[in-house]
Amino acid sequence: MQKNKNEVWAFFASVKLALFTFFILAAASVIGTVIPQGKEMQFYIEVFGPGTAKLFQLLNVPDMYNSWWFVSLLVLFSINLIVCTIDRFPNIWRLVTMDNLALDIGRILKMPRHQTFHSDLPAAEVALAVEGMSTAWKFDKADRDGAILLAAQKGPWTRLGVIAVHLSILVIFIGAIIGSLLGFKGSVMIREGGSAKQIYLYDAGNTPVPLDFEVRCDRFELQRYDTGTPKAYISDLVVIDGGQEILKKTITVNDPLKYKGLTFYQSSYQPLDDAYAIEIENQTTAASKKFYMGRGSAVEWKEEGLKFRITDRMGPYGMGVYRHKLLFNDNSQKPVEFWAEEGKMYIVERPEADYIFSLRPLFFTGLQVAKDPGVWWVYIGCGMMLLGLYVAFFLSHRKVWIYLAEEESGSRLHLSGTSNKNKIGFDNDFSALMELLERNDSLKLKRE
Amino acid sequence: MNSSQLLGFATFAYLAASILYIGIFVFRAKKLGVAAALLLTLGFLFNTGGIILRWVESYQQGIGHAPMSNMYESLIFFAWCIAIFYLFLEFKFKNRLIGAFAVPFAFLSMALASLKDPDITPLVPALQSNWLIAHVVTCFVGYAAFAVAAGMGIMYLVRSASLEGGKEKNPAGLLATLPGLKMIDDITHKTIVFGFLWLSGGIITGAIWANSAWGTYWSWDPKETWSLITWFVYAGALHARFTKGWGGKRIAWLAIIGFVAVMFTYYGVNYLLSGLHSYGGG
Ligand code: HEM
């Protein structure tokens, strides 16, 4: 039984399994990039034939990355990672916390780098002088069978870099699981001037999800470059919670609105059919107002005693721009009629005041809405991974020892050292220390 | 002087440098070394100037953005990364023979770019993000390292073909002049390690960007998935080395296979598969 358990443990702790999973995950991932994902069944039947399509359905190939077998592979990968980490941790921890002064002298003297010196001073005095030197190494001291051992190290903690990398993957997975269990993704279209109290999930039924607040769109603007390609999609959003305007933000692609754990992303737009926003300002008093209207309907600005109506449309001209015929009236005079191009400003002169007038088509702004409480785990995991990779690849655990034994005249100094990686870097480090010791006149060292 | 001209000069300088570096190797003409390095440096300076000038030109046209937004610009930047990475290696390892296996990649990248439309185009809304720069820079530093690693892999295989039981088959032969197998193996490994760190950074910055634009840090779009596949290939190579002591030919092959995956991620996906990253096409 014990043997059995060990075998299972060893299987899940093995790097062979990790290499195997890397390979299988990579190979399986290719499938989903070659076979289009998320299409209707009909598509697969047409392209691959009914038999293959049936097999695809069985293996959930149309949604491969969420299929039971792909997720199982990820679970296997995680178990491998967890077991491997637990299995190796004690060993790594021992190396981190090891007492370098307790190491076998024979091994110390046979370290990859070593150099022997003779000093005219007694061992105890050399030890004191070395301890008093200002170097990057901080030496500890111990008596070993009448001789003196000094030991110093740099970066023992760098051995934990590997663990940070491995754990970071699990942290990212935890974030992804939290996101898929507690989060959701959906969308909502809001007409300029309108507001939304619910959003619609990206699922088969586009299930509505009620919000406990309201989002209003005060303005949507589509900016274009001279060439006609879109330059920016801009929405002025207002969050209304408990009857109060809590938050206002102008969002663009790459700059979303966040409120109560939900994020609203600018993702698309859609023109309304024959509906317009008209902005009008009294040039003298600076009073202004915005109206939303369709063709044919009349609106009235009571305070100013104005009435207007869109009576006709011409176009479209270049880039889909129309011209509209407006009938403009106040109580005093007979009405004026004129053509206004979308997006342009016009000044309408009336006896009582001049009005600045503009008209533009109305849009729905298309918002993607996401709630993902796991995203911070993912980000923390990503940071951990980069930090861990840097530590694991570029930093090393370096140790040096100085073993001081009495001799007939003075003492003998053994300097030795080792590093778990970056041997070249350590060589430089070691040579620098050696030079420092040799240059220190109070030590009176001679190479042997 | 405009950026296209500068980049044209860079392409020719890289071509000439490639020829010289190959000449050093084939004709054992060590004397060419200084000229090769100078030409490469000159190409690199033209390349740098071209990128900066293109950046300035985009602002003059009123559509200012870092020149990293389409296939043309990324190929130019790729060549730049390869050149600087190789120059660093040459400086560090004091060996010009590896140039024959690295510098041609910089030329090829420029040559590919010259087949593309060099017009500066305005950025569509999704690309207007500082994460674009972070993402492209991290990815291409990684790709450049992997390109050089693949060159080293090829060099390793070529070199080991000249050996039989650890001895030179033909001590006076061409291949015997290459650096020792151990050194090539070491450079290959270090280069992969360096590339892996940057590729990880590239995937992460891409995820953060996607999240800020669409609210999804990972959507299994083909380009994302292929970058992950590439990542797995190199993770496999690293683990095989750390824990199973793989080296030599196997790592050399993995360096080459890994780079094929890189090229597919970078180039193949745009033409053979469809997805969010399709801006890279054309
Ligand atoms: C894709 C996911 C993984 C990444 C990015 C990754 C990364 C790394 C890195 C950077 C190292 C450091 C090597 C060094 O310089 O010391 C390493 C070592 C190692 N990894 Fe992974 N790893 C992954 C998955 C796994 C899995 C699933 C296992 C399961 C067995 C595993 C087992 C090991 C072992 C045993 C070592 C050697 C540790 C040591 O030297 O003490 N890794 N890994």
Short mmCIF file of N, CA, C and O in Angstrom, two decimals, chain A residues 43-157:
data_model
loop_
_atom_site.label_atom_id
_atom_site.label_comp_id
_atom_site.label_asym_id
_atom_site.label_seq_id
_atom_site.Cartn_x
_atom_site.Cartn_y
_atom_site.Cartn_z
N PHE A 43 -22.71 24.54 -39.66
CA PHE A 43 -21.43 24.90 -40.26
C PHE A 43 -20.49 23.70 -40.32
O PHE A 43 -19.88 23.42 -41.36
N TYR A 44 -20.41 22.96 -39.21
CA TYR A 44 -19.48 21.83 -39.16
C TYR A 44 -19.95 20.72 -40.08
O TYR A 44 -19.14 20.04 -40.72
N ILE A 45 -21.28 20.54 -40.17
CA ILE A 45 -21.80 19.51 -41.06
C ILE A 45 -21.45 19.84 -42.50
O ILE A 45 -20.97 18.99 -43.25
N GLU A 46 -21.60 21.11 -42.87
CA GLU A 46 -21.31 21.51 -44.24
C GLU A 46 -19.82 21.38 -44.56
O GLU A 46 -19.43 20.92 -45.62
N VAL A 47 -18.98 21.80 -43.63
CA VAL A 47 -17.55 21.82 -43.93
C VAL A 47 -16.89 20.46 -43.76
O VAL A 47 -16.05 20.06 -44.56
N PHE A 48 -17.29 19.74 -42.72
CA PHE A 48 -16.56 18.51 -42.41
C PHE A 48 -17.37 17.24 -42.67
O PHE A 48 -16.87 16.14 -42.50
N GLY A 49 -18.63 17.39 -43.02
CA GLY A 49 -19.47 16.21 -43.23
C GLY A 49 -20.14 15.80 -41.93
O GLY A 49 -19.63 16.08 -40.85
N PRO A 50 -21.30 15.13 -42.06
CA PRO A 50 -22.10 14.81 -40.88
C PRO A 50 -21.38 13.91 -39.88
O PRO A 50 -21.50 14.11 -38.68
N GLY A 51 -20.62 12.92 -40.37
CA GLY A 51 -19.95 11.97 -39.46
C GLY A 51 -18.96 12.70 -38.56
O GLY A 51 -19.01 12.59 -37.33
N THR A 52 -18.06 13.46 -39.19
CA THR A 52 -17.04 14.19 -38.44
C THR A 52 -17.71 15.20 -37.51
O THR A 52 -17.29 15.38 -36.36
N ALA A 53 -18.76 15.84 -38.02
CA ALA A 53 -19.45 16.84 -37.20
C ALA A 53 -20.00 16.21 -35.93
O ALA A 53 -19.95 16.79 -34.84
N LYS A 54 -20.50 14.99 -36.07
CA LYS A 54 -21.04 14.27 -34.91
C LYS A 54 -19.93 14.02 -33.89
O LYS A 54 -20.12 14.21 -32.69
N LEU A 55 -18.78 13.59 -34.41
CA LEU A 55 -17.63 13.34 -33.54
C LEU A 55 -17.21 14.63 -32.83
O LEU A 55 -16.93 14.64 -31.63
N PHE A 56 -17.20 15.72 -33.59
CA PHE A 56 -16.87 17.03 -33.02
C PHE A 56 -17.80 17.35 -31.85
O PHE A 56 -17.37 17.82 -30.81
N GLN A 57 -19.09 17.05 -32.08
CA GLN A 57 -20.07 17.38 -31.05
C GLN A 57 -19.79 16.57 -29.79
O GLN A 57 -19.84 17.09 -28.68
N LEU A 58 -19.46 15.29 -30.02
CA LEU A 58 -19.18 14.38 -28.91
C LEU A 58 -18.00 14.90 -28.10
O LEU A 58 -18.01 14.87 -26.87
N LEU A 59 -16.98 15.38 -28.78
CA LEU A 59 -15.76 15.85 -28.11
C LEU A 59 -15.82 17.35 -27.82
O LEU A 59 -14.84 17.94 -27.41
N ASN A 60 -16.97 17.93 -28.08
CA ASN A 60 -17.16 19.36 -27.80
C ASN A 60 -16.12 20.23 -28.51
O ASN A 60 -15.65 21.23 -27.96
N VAL A 61 -15.76 19.83 -29.71
CA VAL A 61 -14.73 20.58 -30.44
C VAL A 61 -15.16 22.03 -30.75
O VAL A 61 -14.33 22.93 -30.68
N PRO A 62 -16.44 22.29 -31.03
CA PRO A 62 -16.82 23.68 -31.32
C PRO A 62 -16.56 24.63 -30.16
O PRO A 62 -16.47 25.84 -30.35
N ASP A 63 -16.47 24.10 -28.94
CA ASP A 63 -16.11 24.94 -27.79
C ASP A 63 -14.97 24.23 -27.07
O ASP A 63 -15.03 23.98 -25.88
N MET A 64 -13.93 23.94 -27.85
CA MET A 64 -12.89 23.02 -27.39
C MET A 64 -12.23 23.41 -26.09
O MET A 64 -11.99 22.58 -25.22
N TYR A 65 -11.94 24.71 -25.95
CA TYR A 65 -11.14 25.11 -24.79
C TYR A 65 -11.95 25.05 -23.49
O TYR A 65 -11.38 25.16 -22.41
N ASN A 66 -13.25 24.87 -23.61
CA ASN A 66 -14.06 24.66 -22.40
C ASN A 66 -14.54 23.21 -22.30
O ASN A 66 -15.37 22.89 -21.46
N SER A 67 -14.07 22.36 -23.20
CA SER A 67 -14.56 20.97 -23.20
C SER A 67 -14.04 20.22 -21.99
O SER A 67 -13.04 20.59 -21.38
N TRP A 68 -14.76 19.14 -21.64
CA TRP A 68 -14.38 18.37 -20.46
C TRP A 68 -12.95 17.85 -20.56
O TRP A 68 -12.19 17.86 -19.62
N TRP A 69 -12.55 17.45 -21.77
CA TRP A 69 -11.22 16.83 -21.86
C TRP A 69 -10.10 17.86 -21.83
O TRP A 69 -9.04 17.62 -21.27
N PHE A 70 -10.36 19.04 -22.38
CA PHE A 70 -9.31 20.06 -22.33
C PHE A 70 -9.15 20.58 -20.90
O PHE A 70 -8.03 20.74 -20.41
N VAL A 71 -10.30 20.79 -20.24
CA VAL A 71 -10.24 21.23 -18.86
C VAL A 71 -9.56 20.16 -18.00
O VAL A 71 -8.77 20.47 -17.09
N SER A 72 -9.83 18.87 -18.29
CA SER A 72 -9.17 17.79 -17.55
C SER A 72 -7.65 17.87 -17.71
O SER A 72 -6.90 17.63 -16.75
N LEU A 73 -7.22 18.18 -18.93
CA LEU A 73 -5.77 18.33 -19.15
C LEU A 73 -5.19 19.43 -18.27
O LEU A 73 -4.12 19.29 -17.68
N LEU A 74 -5.94 20.54 -18.18
CA LEU A 74 -5.47 21.65 -17.34
C LEU A 74 -5.45 21.24 -15.87
O LEU A 74 -4.56 21.64 -15.11
N VAL A 75 -6.44 20.42 -15.48
CA VAL A 75 -6.47 19.94 -14.10
C VAL A 75 -5.27 19.03 -13.84
O VAL A 75 -4.57 19.16 -12.82
N LEU A 76 -5.01 18.14 -14.78
CA LEU A 76 -3.85 17.26 -14.67
C LEU A 76 -2.57 18.08 -14.53
O LEU A 76 -1.71 17.83 -13.67
N PHE A 77 -2.46 19.09 -15.35
CA PHE A 77 -1.31 20.00 -15.34
C PHE A 77 -1.16 20.65 -13.96
O PHE A 77 -0.06 20.70 -13.39
N SER A 78 -2.30 21.09 -13.39
CA SER A 78 -2.25 21.74 -12.08
C SER A 78 -1.85 20.76 -10.98
O SER A 78 -1.06 21.10 -10.10
N ILE A 79 -2.43 19.54 -11.05
CA ILE A 79 -2.09 18.55 -10.02
C ILE A 79 -0.59 18.26 -10.09
O ILE A 79 0.11 18.22 -9.08
N ASN A 80 -0.10 18.08 -11.29
CA ASN A 80 1.31 17.84 -11.52
C ASN A 80 2.15 18.93 -10.86
O ASN A 80 3.11 18.67 -10.12
N LEU A 81 1.73 20.15 -11.10
CA LEU A 81 2.47 21.31 -10.60
C LEU A 81 2.43 21.35 -9.07
O LEU A 81 3.45 21.59 -8.41
N ILE A 82 1.25 21.09 -8.49
CA ILE A 82 1.10 21.14 -7.04
C ILE A 82 1.93 20.04 -6.39
O ILE A 82 2.72 20.29 -5.46
N VAL A 83 1.76 18.82 -6.89
CA VAL A 83 2.47 17.68 -6.29
C VAL A 83 3.97 17.87 -6.42
O VAL A 83 4.73 17.66 -5.47
N CYS A 84 4.39 18.30 -7.60
CA CYS A 84 5.82 18.51 -7.84
C CYS A 84 6.38 19.54 -6.88
O CYS A 84 7.46 19.38 -6.31
N THR A 85 5.63 20.62 -6.67
CA THR A 85 6.08 21.68 -5.77
C THR A 85 6.18 21.17 -4.33
O THR A 85 7.18 21.41 -3.65
N ILE A 86 5.12 20.47 -3.89
CA ILE A 86 5.15 19.96 -2.52
C ILE A 86 6.30 18.98 -2.36
O ILE A 86 7.03 18.99 -1.36
N ASP A 87 6.49 18.15 -3.37
CA ASP A 87 7.52 17.14 -3.32
C ASP A 87 8.90 17.75 -3.18
O ASP A 87 9.75 17.25 -2.45
N ARG A 88 9.13 18.84 -3.88
CA ARG A 88 10.48 19.40 -3.91
C ARG A 88 10.70 20.49 -2.88
O ARG A 88 11.85 20.87 -2.64
N PHE A 89 9.61 20.96 -2.28
CA PHE A 89 9.77 22.11 -1.40
C PHE A 89 10.73 21.88 -0.24
O PHE A 89 11.61 22.70 0.01
N PRO A 90 10.60 20.75 0.49
CA PRO A 90 11.48 20.56 1.66
C PRO A 90 12.95 20.67 1.29
O PRO A 90 13.74 21.30 2.01
N ASN A 91 13.29 20.10 0.15
CA ASN A 91 14.67 20.13 -0.31
C ASN A 91 15.14 21.55 -0.56
O ASN A 91 16.23 21.96 -0.15
N ILE A 92 14.30 22.31 -1.25
CA ILE A 92 14.65 23.70 -1.57
C ILE A 92 14.77 24.51 -0.28
O ILE A 92 15.72 25.25 -0.08
N TRP A 93 13.81 24.29 0.62
CA TRP A 93 13.80 25.05 1.87
C TRP A 93 15.05 24.75 2.69
O TRP A 93 15.64 25.64 3.30
N ARG A 94 15.47 23.49 2.66
CA ARG A 94 16.68 23.10 3.37
C ARG A 94 17.88 23.88 2.81
O ARG A 94 18.73 24.37 3.55
N LEU A 95 17.93 24.01 1.49
CA LEU A 95 19.04 24.73 0.87
C LEU A 95 19.01 26.22 1.21
O LEU A 95 20.04 26.87 1.32
N VAL A 96 17.78 26.75 1.38
CA VAL A 96 17.65 28.17 1.70
C VAL A 96 18.11 28.44 3.12
O VAL A 96 18.81 29.41 3.39
N THR A 97 17.74 27.56 4.02
CA THR A 97 17.96 27.83 5.45
C THR A 97 19.21 27.14 6.00
O THR A 97 19.49 27.25 7.18
N MET A 98 19.91 26.43 5.13
CA MET A 98 21.04 25.64 5.58
C MET A 98 22.07 26.48 6.34
O MET A 98 22.36 27.62 5.99
N ASP A 99 22.62 25.87 7.40
CA ASP A 99 23.70 26.52 8.15
C ASP A 99 25.02 26.21 7.47
O ASP A 99 25.53 25.10 7.57
N ASN A 100 25.58 27.20 6.81
CA ASN A 100 26.80 26.95 6.04
C ASN A 100 28.01 26.71 6.93
O ASN A 100 29.02 26.19 6.46
N LEU A 101 27.89 27.08 8.20
CA LEU A 101 29.01 26.87 9.11
C LEU A 101 29.08 25.42 9.58
O LEU A 101 30.08 25.00 10.14
N ALA A 102 27.98 24.67 9.35
CA ALA A 102 27.94 23.29 9.83
C ALA A 102 28.39 22.31 8.75
O ALA A 102 28.44 21.11 8.98
N LEU A 103 28.70 22.83 7.59
CA LEU A 103 29.03 21.94 6.47
C LEU A 103 30.35 21.21 6.72
O LEU A 103 31.25 21.73 7.37
N ASP A 104 30.43 20.02 6.18
CA ASP A 104 31.62 19.18 6.27
C ASP A 104 32.84 19.92 5.67
O ASP A 104 32.78 20.41 4.53
N ILE A 105 33.93 20.01 6.45
CA ILE A 105 35.10 20.77 6.00
C ILE A 105 35.67 20.21 4.70
O ILE A 105 36.07 20.95 3.79
N GLY A 106 35.68 18.89 4.61
CA GLY A 106 36.20 18.24 3.40
C GLY A 106 35.49 18.75 2.16
O GLY A 106 36.11 19.06 1.13
N ARG A 107 34.17 18.92 2.26
CA ARG A 107 33.40 19.39 1.10
C ARG A 107 33.70 20.86 0.83
O ARG A 107 33.75 21.29 -0.33
N ILE A 108 33.86 21.61 1.90
CA ILE A 108 34.13 23.04 1.71
C ILE A 108 35.43 23.25 0.94
O ILE A 108 35.53 24.06 0.04
N LEU A 109 36.43 22.44 1.31
CA LEU A 109 37.74 22.62 0.68
C LEU A 109 37.72 22.19 -0.78
O LEU A 109 38.58 22.59 -1.55
N LYS A 110 36.72 21.40 -1.17
CA LYS A 110 36.68 20.90 -2.55
C LYS A 110 35.65 21.63 -3.41
O LYS A 110 35.25 21.12 -4.45
N MET A 111 35.23 22.81 -2.97
CA MET A 111 34.25 23.57 -3.75
C MET A 111 34.82 23.93 -5.12
O MET A 111 36.04 24.00 -5.29
N PRO A 112 33.94 24.18 -6.10
CA PRO A 112 34.41 24.44 -7.47
C PRO A 112 35.47 25.54 -7.55
O PRO A 112 36.39 25.47 -8.35
N ARG A 113 35.29 26.59 -6.76
CA ARG A 113 36.33 27.63 -6.77
C ARG A 113 37.05 27.58 -5.43
O ARG A 113 36.42 27.59 -4.38
N HIS A 114 38.36 27.57 -5.44
CA HIS A 114 39.07 27.64 -4.17
C HIS A 114 40.48 28.17 -4.39
O HIS A 114 41.04 28.08 -5.49
N GLN A 115 41.03 28.71 -3.33
CA GLN A 115 42.38 29.26 -3.39
C GLN A 115 42.94 29.23 -1.97
O GLN A 115 42.24 29.52 -1.01
N THR A 116 44.21 28.85 -1.86
CA THR A 116 44.84 28.79 -0.55
C THR A 116 45.86 29.92 -0.41
O THR A 116 46.55 30.24 -1.37
N PHE A 117 45.92 30.50 0.78
CA PHE A 117 46.88 31.57 1.08
C PHE A 117 47.62 31.24 2.35
O PHE A 117 47.15 30.46 3.18
N HIS A 118 48.75 31.88 2.51
CA HIS A 118 49.45 31.81 3.79
C HIS A 118 49.48 33.21 4.38
O HIS A 118 49.66 34.19 3.67
N SER A 119 49.29 33.27 5.69
CA SER A 119 49.40 34.56 6.37
C SER A 119 50.39 34.41 7.52
O SER A 119 50.46 33.35 8.14
N ASP A 120 51.11 35.51 7.80
CA ASP A 120 52.05 35.48 8.92
C ASP A 120 51.32 35.65 10.25
O ASP A 120 51.89 35.45 11.31
N LEU A 121 50.08 36.05 10.19
CA LEU A 121 49.32 36.30 11.42
C LEU A 121 48.66 35.03 11.91
O LEU A 121 48.36 34.13 11.12
N PRO A 122 48.37 34.95 13.20
CA PRO A 122 47.60 33.81 13.71
C PRO A 122 46.17 33.83 13.18
O PRO A 122 45.64 34.90 12.82
N ALA A 123 45.53 32.65 13.14
CA ALA A 123 44.21 32.50 12.54
C ALA A 123 43.18 33.47 13.13
O ALA A 123 42.41 34.09 12.40
N ALA A 124 43.20 33.60 14.46
CA ALA A 124 42.18 34.42 15.11
C ALA A 124 42.27 35.88 14.65
O ALA A 124 41.25 36.54 14.43
N GLU A 125 43.50 36.34 14.46
CA GLU A 125 43.66 37.73 14.02
C GLU A 125 43.20 37.93 12.59
O GLU A 125 42.57 38.94 12.26
N VAL A 126 43.52 36.95 11.73
CA VAL A 126 43.04 37.04 10.35
C VAL A 126 41.52 37.06 10.32
O VAL A 126 40.90 37.87 9.62
N ALA A 127 40.93 36.18 11.13
CA ALA A 127 39.47 36.11 11.17
C ALA A 127 38.87 37.45 11.55
O ALA A 127 37.92 37.94 10.91
N LEU A 128 39.44 38.06 12.59
CA LEU A 128 38.94 39.36 13.04
C LEU A 128 39.04 40.41 11.94
O LEU A 128 38.12 41.17 11.69
N ALA A 129 40.21 40.40 11.27
CA ALA A 129 40.43 41.39 10.21
C ALA A 129 39.45 41.17 9.06
O ALA A 129 38.92 42.14 8.50
N VAL A 130 39.22 39.91 8.69
CA VAL A 130 38.28 39.63 7.60
C VAL A 130 36.88 40.10 7.99
O VAL A 130 36.18 40.73 7.20
N GLU A 131 36.51 39.81 9.21
CA GLU A 131 35.18 40.24 9.66
C GLU A 131 35.03 41.75 9.63
O GLU A 131 33.96 42.28 9.38
N GLY A 132 36.17 42.42 9.93
CA GLY A 132 36.12 43.89 9.96
C GLY A 132 36.16 44.54 8.59
O GLY A 132 35.91 45.73 8.47
N MET A 133 36.51 43.76 7.55
CA MET A 133 36.58 44.34 6.21
C MET A 133 35.20 44.68 5.71
O MET A 133 34.24 43.99 6.01
N SER A 134 35.14 45.77 4.92
CA SER A 134 33.82 46.06 4.35
C SER A 134 33.75 45.43 2.97
O SER A 134 34.38 45.88 2.03
N THR A 135 33.05 44.35 2.87
CA THR A 135 32.83 43.71 1.57
C THR A 135 31.33 43.47 1.42
O THR A 135 30.57 43.68 2.37
N ALA A 136 30.96 43.03 0.24
CA ALA A 136 29.56 42.73 0.02
C ALA A 136 29.16 41.45 0.76
O ALA A 136 27.99 41.12 0.85
N TRP A 137 30.15 40.74 1.24
CA TRP A 137 29.88 39.50 1.96
C TRP A 137 29.86 39.75 3.45
O TRP A 137 30.76 40.38 3.98
N LYS A 138 28.86 39.24 4.14
CA LYS A 138 28.79 39.37 5.60
C LYS A 138 29.09 38.01 6.22
O LYS A 138 28.29 37.08 6.12
N PHE A 139 30.26 37.93 6.86
CA PHE A 139 30.71 36.61 7.35
C PHE A 139 30.19 36.28 8.73
O PHE A 139 30.13 37.13 9.61
N ASP A 140 29.82 35.00 8.91
CA ASP A 140 29.55 34.45 10.23
C ASP A 140 30.74 33.57 10.60
O ASP A 140 31.47 33.10 9.73
N LYS A 141 30.90 33.33 11.90
CA LYS A 141 32.11 32.64 12.35
C LYS A 141 31.77 31.48 13.25
O LYS A 141 30.80 31.52 14.02
N ALA A 142 32.57 30.41 13.15
CA ALA A 142 32.40 29.28 14.07
C ALA A 142 33.74 28.62 14.28
O ALA A 142 34.64 28.69 13.44
N ASP A 143 33.87 27.97 15.45
CA ASP A 143 35.07 27.18 15.74
C ASP A 143 34.85 25.77 15.19
O ASP A 143 33.82 25.17 15.44
N ARG A 144 35.81 25.30 14.42
CA ARG A 144 35.69 23.91 13.96
C ARG A 144 36.97 23.17 14.31
O ARG A 144 37.99 23.39 13.66
N ASP A 145 36.91 22.34 15.33
CA ASP A 145 38.06 21.51 15.75
C ASP A 145 39.32 22.36 15.87
O ASP A 145 40.36 22.02 15.29
N GLY A 146 39.22 23.46 16.58
CA GLY A 146 40.41 24.28 16.79
C GLY A 146 40.71 25.23 15.65
O GLY A 146 41.47 26.16 15.81
N ALA A 147 40.13 25.01 14.51
CA ALA A 147 40.30 25.94 13.40
C ALA A 147 39.10 26.88 13.35
O ALA A 147 38.11 26.67 14.04
N ILE A 148 39.21 27.92 12.50
CA ILE A 148 38.11 28.88 12.42
C ILE A 148 37.47 28.81 11.04
O ILE A 148 38.18 28.76 10.03
N LEU A 149 36.15 28.77 11.02
CA LEU A 149 35.43 28.77 9.74
C LEU A 149 34.58 30.04 9.64
O LEU A 149 33.83 30.36 10.56
N LEU A 150 34.75 30.74 8.54
CA LEU A 150 33.89 31.89 8.25
C LEU A 150 33.03 31.54 7.04
O LEU A 150 33.52 30.93 6.09
N ALA A 151 31.78 31.93 7.08
CA ALA A 151 30.90 31.63 5.94
C ALA A 151 30.04 32.84 5.63
O ALA A 151 29.62 33.56 6.53
N ALA A 152 29.81 33.07 4.35
CA ALA A 152 28.93 34.16 3.95
C ALA A 152 28.16 33.72 2.71
O ALA A 152 28.61 32.87 1.95
N GLN A 153 27.01 34.29 2.52
CA GLN A 153 26.22 33.95 1.33
C GLN A 153 25.42 35.13 0.83
O GLN A 153 25.19 36.09 1.55
N LYS A 154 25.05 35.05 -0.45
CA LYS A 154 24.18 36.06 -1.07
C LYS A 154 23.00 35.36 -1.70
O LYS A 154 23.18 34.33 -2.35
N GLY A 155 21.86 35.93 -1.53
CA GLY A 155 20.66 35.47 -2.24
C GLY A 155 20.21 34.05 -2.01
O GLY A 155 19.85 33.37 -2.97
N PRO A 156 20.19 33.57 -0.76
CA PRO A 156 19.64 32.22 -0.57
C PRO A 156 18.17 32.15 -1.00
O PRO A 156 17.71 31.13 -1.51
N TRP A 157 17.49 33.27 -0.84
CA TRP A 157 16.06 33.30 -1.19
C TRP A 157 15.83 33.15 -2.69
O TRP A 157 14.72 32.86 -3.13
#
